[in-house]
Amino acid sequence: MVTLIPGDITVGGVRLHNHCMLAAGVLGTTGASLARMLKSGAGGVVTKSIGPEPKEGHKGPPCVAVYDGAVMNAMGLPNPSREFIRELDGLVGAPVIASIFGGTPPEEFGEVADWFAGKVQALELNLSCPHAEGYGAAVGGADPDRVEQCTRMAKESGLPVWVKLTRM
Ligand SMILES: Cc1cc2nc3c(=O)[nH]c(=O)nc-3n(C[C@H](O)[C@H](O)[C@H](O)COP(=O)(O)O)c2cc1C
């Protein structure tokens, strides 16, 4: 049983309403769904991952399957790229964290990070996605130097940067 600790808490430079957050995923696809999660009690919300170019993702459905007692997903990082920013218009000042990704060179992280300056409270770098060739875990993987480069680029936006790693 999860016990929610009510009240504001600061995590990684972000003031959250409580410690229960929406992880990056389908409910972070629109401003309306992000707002709904906050209204429903989430202490903070993370957007679906946004990258340097619009991306359709894998052909589907299904993008989620139950397998051997576990739930697996593979969406292929579908996202509208920079167009997504307008979804945040109604969420100024809210505890929203933008999940971003890039490929190589790591400057792509800097480019996408800059779009979110002044629009969100922090960035989460998607260096974890295991199923999108050239992105996510393929960039972060087990290479600390690349992780450092991507983080450095994203930090130039002036926003706090969270790094979502993989277990590869
Ligand atoms: C349908 C679906 C879409 C997801 N999309 C993203 C994404 O865009 N970016 C990301 O960093 N993680 C994404 N995730 C991963 C989740 O944020 C989370 O890390 C993962 O589901 C593990 O947490 P869980 O064990 O509570 O499910 C997605 C997960 C699911 C199931």
Tab-separated table of C-alpha atoms and ligand atoms in Angstrom:
chain	number	residue	atom	x	y	z
A	1	MET	CA	0.000	0.000	0.000
A	2	VAL	CA	1.451	3.347	-1.051
A	3	THR	CA	1.105	6.146	1.474
A	4	LEU	CA	0.943	9.630	0.018
A	5	ILE	CA	2.650	12.329	2.008
A	6	PRO	CA	0.528	15.406	1.338
A	7	GLY	CA	2.090	18.820	1.019
A	8	ASP	CA	4.688	20.527	-1.091
A	9	ILE	CA	8.079	18.937	-1.478
A	10	THR	CA	11.124	20.027	-3.492
A	11	VAL	CA	12.727	17.307	-5.601
A	12	GLY	CA	15.630	17.966	-7.939
A	13	GLY	CA	15.011	21.704	-7.964
A	14	VAL	CA	11.268	21.390	-8.624
A	15	ARG	CA	8.522	22.275	-6.166
A	16	LEU	CA	5.954	19.449	-6.339
A	17	HIS	CA	2.480	19.417	-4.733
A	18	ASN	CA	3.286	15.982	-3.258
A	19	HIS	CA	5.702	13.152	-4.005
A	20	CYS	CA	3.464	11.193	-6.402
A	21	MET	CA	4.291	11.956	-10.038
A	22	LEU	CA	2.999	11.034	-13.467
A	23	ALA	CA	5.798	9.266	-15.356
A	24	ALA	CA	6.521	10.067	-19.006
A	25	GLY	CA	3.958	8.290	-21.146
A	26	VAL	CA	0.674	8.584	-23.002
A	27	LEU	CA	-1.028	10.780	-20.389
A	28	GLY	CA	1.686	13.350	-21.012
A	29	THR	CA	0.753	13.726	-24.670
A	30	THR	CA	-1.527	16.784	-24.376
A	31	GLY	CA	-1.843	19.832	-22.147
A	32	ALA	CA	-5.381	18.723	-21.285
A	33	SER	CA	-4.286	15.320	-19.996
A	34	LEU	CA	-1.369	16.814	-18.051
A	35	ALA	CA	-3.760	19.321	-16.428
A	36	ARG	CA	-6.192	16.517	-15.656
A	37	MET	CA	-3.512	14.504	-13.870
A	38	LEU	CA	-2.583	17.532	-11.741
A	39	LYS	CA	-6.240	18.184	-10.957
A	40	SER	CA	-6.615	14.515	-9.981
A	41	GLY	CA	-3.859	14.838	-7.387
A	42	ALA	CA	-0.516	14.242	-9.073
A	43	GLY	CA	2.229	16.206	-7.328
A	44	GLY	CA	3.951	16.806	-10.667
A	45	VAL	CA	3.743	15.542	-14.216
A	46	VAL	CA	6.249	14.515	-16.883
A	47	THR	CA	5.370	14.986	-20.565
A	48	LYS	CA	5.639	12.332	-23.250
A	49	SER	CA	9.170	12.530	-24.656
A	50	ILE	CA	9.757	15.258	-27.240
A	51	GLY	CA	12.573	15.105	-29.802
A	52	PRO	CA	14.241	17.272	-32.450
A	53	GLU	CA	12.028	16.104	-35.347
A	54	PRO	CA	8.392	14.936	-35.548
A	55	LYS	CA	8.272	11.145	-35.294
A	56	GLU	CA	5.403	8.737	-35.981
A	57	GLY	CA	6.745	5.892	-33.871
A	58	HIS	CA	6.171	2.219	-34.501
A	59	LYS	CA	3.259	1.003	-36.573
A	60	GLY	CA	0.588	-0.178	-34.205
A	61	PRO	CA	-1.478	-1.080	-32.284
A	62	PRO	CA	-0.603	-2.867	-30.126
A	63	CYS	CA	2.054	-0.757	-28.429
A	64	VAL	CA	1.549	-2.406	-25.038
A	65	ALA	CA	1.434	-6.162	-24.394
A	66	VAL	CA	1.230	-8.421	-21.377
A	67	TYR	CA	4.044	-10.914	-21.481
A	68	ASP	CA	5.001	-13.524	-18.900
A	69	GLY	CA	3.545	-11.628	-15.962
A	70	ALA	CA	4.960	-8.260	-17.075
A	71	VAL	CA	3.639	-5.405	-19.182
A	72	MET	CA	5.886	-4.340	-22.059
A	73	ASN	CA	5.554	-1.235	-24.206
A	74	ALA	CA	7.160	-0.153	-27.462
A	75	MET	CA	5.768	3.048	-28.968
A	76	GLY	CA	8.926	4.196	-30.785
A	77	LEU	CA	8.897	7.708	-29.323
A	78	PRO	CA	6.016	9.189	-31.356
A	79	ASN	CA	5.919	12.972	-30.874
A	80	PRO	CA	5.109	16.204	-32.734
A	81	SER	CA	8.474	17.783	-31.831
A	82	ARG	CA	8.437	21.585	-31.347
A	83	GLU	CA	4.688	21.796	-32.064
A	84	PHE	CA	4.144	20.289	-28.615
A	85	ILE	CA	5.179	23.502	-26.861
A	86	ARG	CA	1.749	25.067	-27.392
A	87	GLU	CA	0.216	22.286	-25.272
A	88	LEU	CA	1.909	23.930	-22.297
A	89	ASP	CA	0.189	27.323	-22.666
A	90	GLY	CA	-2.340	26.604	-19.909
A	91	LEU	CA	0.236	25.147	-17.522
A	92	VAL	CA	2.500	28.113	-16.803
A	93	GLY	CA	3.946	27.781	-13.289
A	94	ALA	CA	2.556	24.244	-12.811
A	95	PRO	CA	4.928	21.427	-11.752
A	96	VAL	CA	5.508	20.159	-15.291
A	97	ILE	CA	8.727	18.422	-16.310
A	98	ALA	CA	9.441	18.069	-20.031
A	99	SER	CA	10.861	14.743	-21.116
A	100	ILE	CA	13.203	15.313	-24.050
A	101	PHE	CA	15.369	13.170	-26.261
A	102	GLY	CA	17.930	13.617	-29.009
A	103	GLY	CA	20.299	11.491	-31.020
A	104	THR	CA	23.860	12.275	-31.833
A	105	PRO	CA	25.473	14.757	-31.805
A	106	PRO	CA	24.483	15.681	-28.229
A	107	GLU	CA	23.773	19.238	-29.405
A	108	GLU	CA	20.316	17.927	-30.315
A	109	PHE	CA	19.568	17.777	-26.593
A	110	GLY	CA	20.566	21.434	-26.279
A	111	GLU	CA	18.329	22.451	-29.166
A	112	VAL	CA	15.228	20.731	-27.768
A	113	ALA	CA	15.989	21.875	-24.205
A	114	ASP	CA	15.993	25.520	-25.298
A	115	TRP	CA	12.415	25.253	-26.617
A	116	PHE	CA	11.242	24.543	-23.057
A	117	ALA	CA	13.049	27.348	-21.208
A	118	GLY	CA	10.469	29.385	-19.289
A	119	LYS	CA	7.714	26.853	-20.127
A	120	VAL	CA	8.407	24.038	-17.630
A	121	GLN	CA	10.063	23.619	-14.244
A	122	ALA	CA	12.691	21.062	-15.305
A	123	LEU	CA	13.803	18.707	-18.044
A	124	GLU	CA	14.002	14.937	-17.894
A	125	LEU	CA	16.453	13.441	-20.402
A	126	ASN	CA	15.169	10.254	-21.942
A	127	LEU	CA	18.353	8.171	-22.052
A	128	SER	CA	16.389	5.076	-21.186
A	129	CYS	CA	13.971	4.173	-23.978
A	130	PRO	CA	15.021	0.669	-25.089
A	131	HIS	CA	13.148	0.407	-28.377
A	132	ALA	CA	13.834	3.454	-30.586
A	133	GLU	CA	16.902	3.044	-32.759
A	134	GLY	CA	19.425	5.876	-32.336
A	135	TYR	CA	17.690	7.372	-29.309
A	136	GLY	CA	17.112	6.782	-25.592
A	137	ALA	CA	19.169	3.878	-24.303
A	138	ALA	CA	21.107	3.812	-27.579
A	139	VAL	CA	22.471	7.268	-26.706
A	140	GLY	CA	22.746	6.943	-22.931
A	141	GLY	CA	23.325	3.231	-22.679
A	142	ALA	CA	26.305	2.446	-20.556
A	143	ASP	CA	28.462	5.345	-21.774
A	144	PRO	CA	28.910	7.903	-18.978
A	145	ASP	CA	30.727	10.350	-21.271
A	146	ARG	CA	27.774	10.603	-23.625
A	147	VAL	CA	25.398	10.998	-20.703
A	148	GLU	CA	27.551	13.822	-19.410
A	149	GLN	CA	27.647	15.550	-22.816
A	150	CYS	CA	23.860	15.386	-23.236
A	151	THR	CA	23.343	16.671	-19.688
A	152	ARG	CA	25.760	19.536	-20.228
A	153	MET	CA	23.950	20.576	-23.423
A	154	ALA	CA	20.528	20.455	-21.770
A	155	LYS	CA	21.730	22.446	-18.745
A	156	GLU	CA	22.567	25.377	-20.989
A	157	SER	CA	18.802	26.006	-21.098
A	158	GLY	CA	19.060	27.136	-17.457
A	159	LEU	CA	16.479	24.557	-16.348
A	160	PRO	CA	17.112	21.868	-13.723
A	161	VAL	CA	17.959	18.635	-15.545
A	162	TRP	CA	16.927	15.156	-14.449
A	163	VAL	CA	18.507	12.188	-16.217
A	164	LYS	CA	16.445	9.048	-16.752
A	165	LEU	CA	18.885	6.189	-17.187
A	166	THR	CA	18.519	2.605	-18.268
A	167	ARG	CA	19.596	-0.651	-16.646
A	168	MET	CA	21.478	-1.835	-19.779
B	1	LIG	C1	2.789	3.307	-23.068
B	1	LIG	C2	4.044	3.843	-22.438
B	1	LIG	C3	4.681	4.945	-22.978
B	1	LIG	C4	5.856	5.448	-22.410
B	1	LIG	N1	6.453	6.543	-22.949
B	1	LIG	C5	7.597	7.027	-22.407
B	1	LIG	C6	8.241	8.179	-22.939
B	1	LIG	O1	7.784	8.813	-23.899
B	1	LIG	N2	9.411	8.601	-22.350
B	1	LIG	C7	9.966	7.952	-21.271
B	1	LIG	O2	11.020	8.391	-20.778
B	1	LIG	N3	9.353	6.879	-20.730
B	1	LIG	C8	8.204	6.418	-21.266
B	1	LIG	N4	7.596	5.315	-20.709
B	1	LIG	C9	8.229	4.668	-19.549
B	1	LIG	C10	7.580	5.118	-18.247
B	1	LIG	O3	7.779	6.508	-18.022
B	1	LIG	C11	8.192	4.342	-17.061
B	1	LIG	O4	9.556	4.652	-16.923
B	1	LIG	C12	8.065	2.845	-17.246
B	1	LIG	O5	6.744	2.488	-17.619
B	1	LIG	C13	8.479	2.093	-15.965
B	1	LIG	O6	7.640	2.406	-14.906
B	1	LIG	P1	6.514	1.358	-14.410
B	1	LIG	O7	7.271	0.157	-13.997
B	1	LIG	O8	5.822	2.081	-13.284
B	1	LIG	O9	5.611	1.141	-15.583
B	1	LIG	C14	6.407	4.823	-21.272
B	1	LIG	C15	5.755	3.704	-20.709
B	1	LIG	C16	4.597	3.218	-21.275
B	1	LIG	C17	3.932	2.000	-20.654
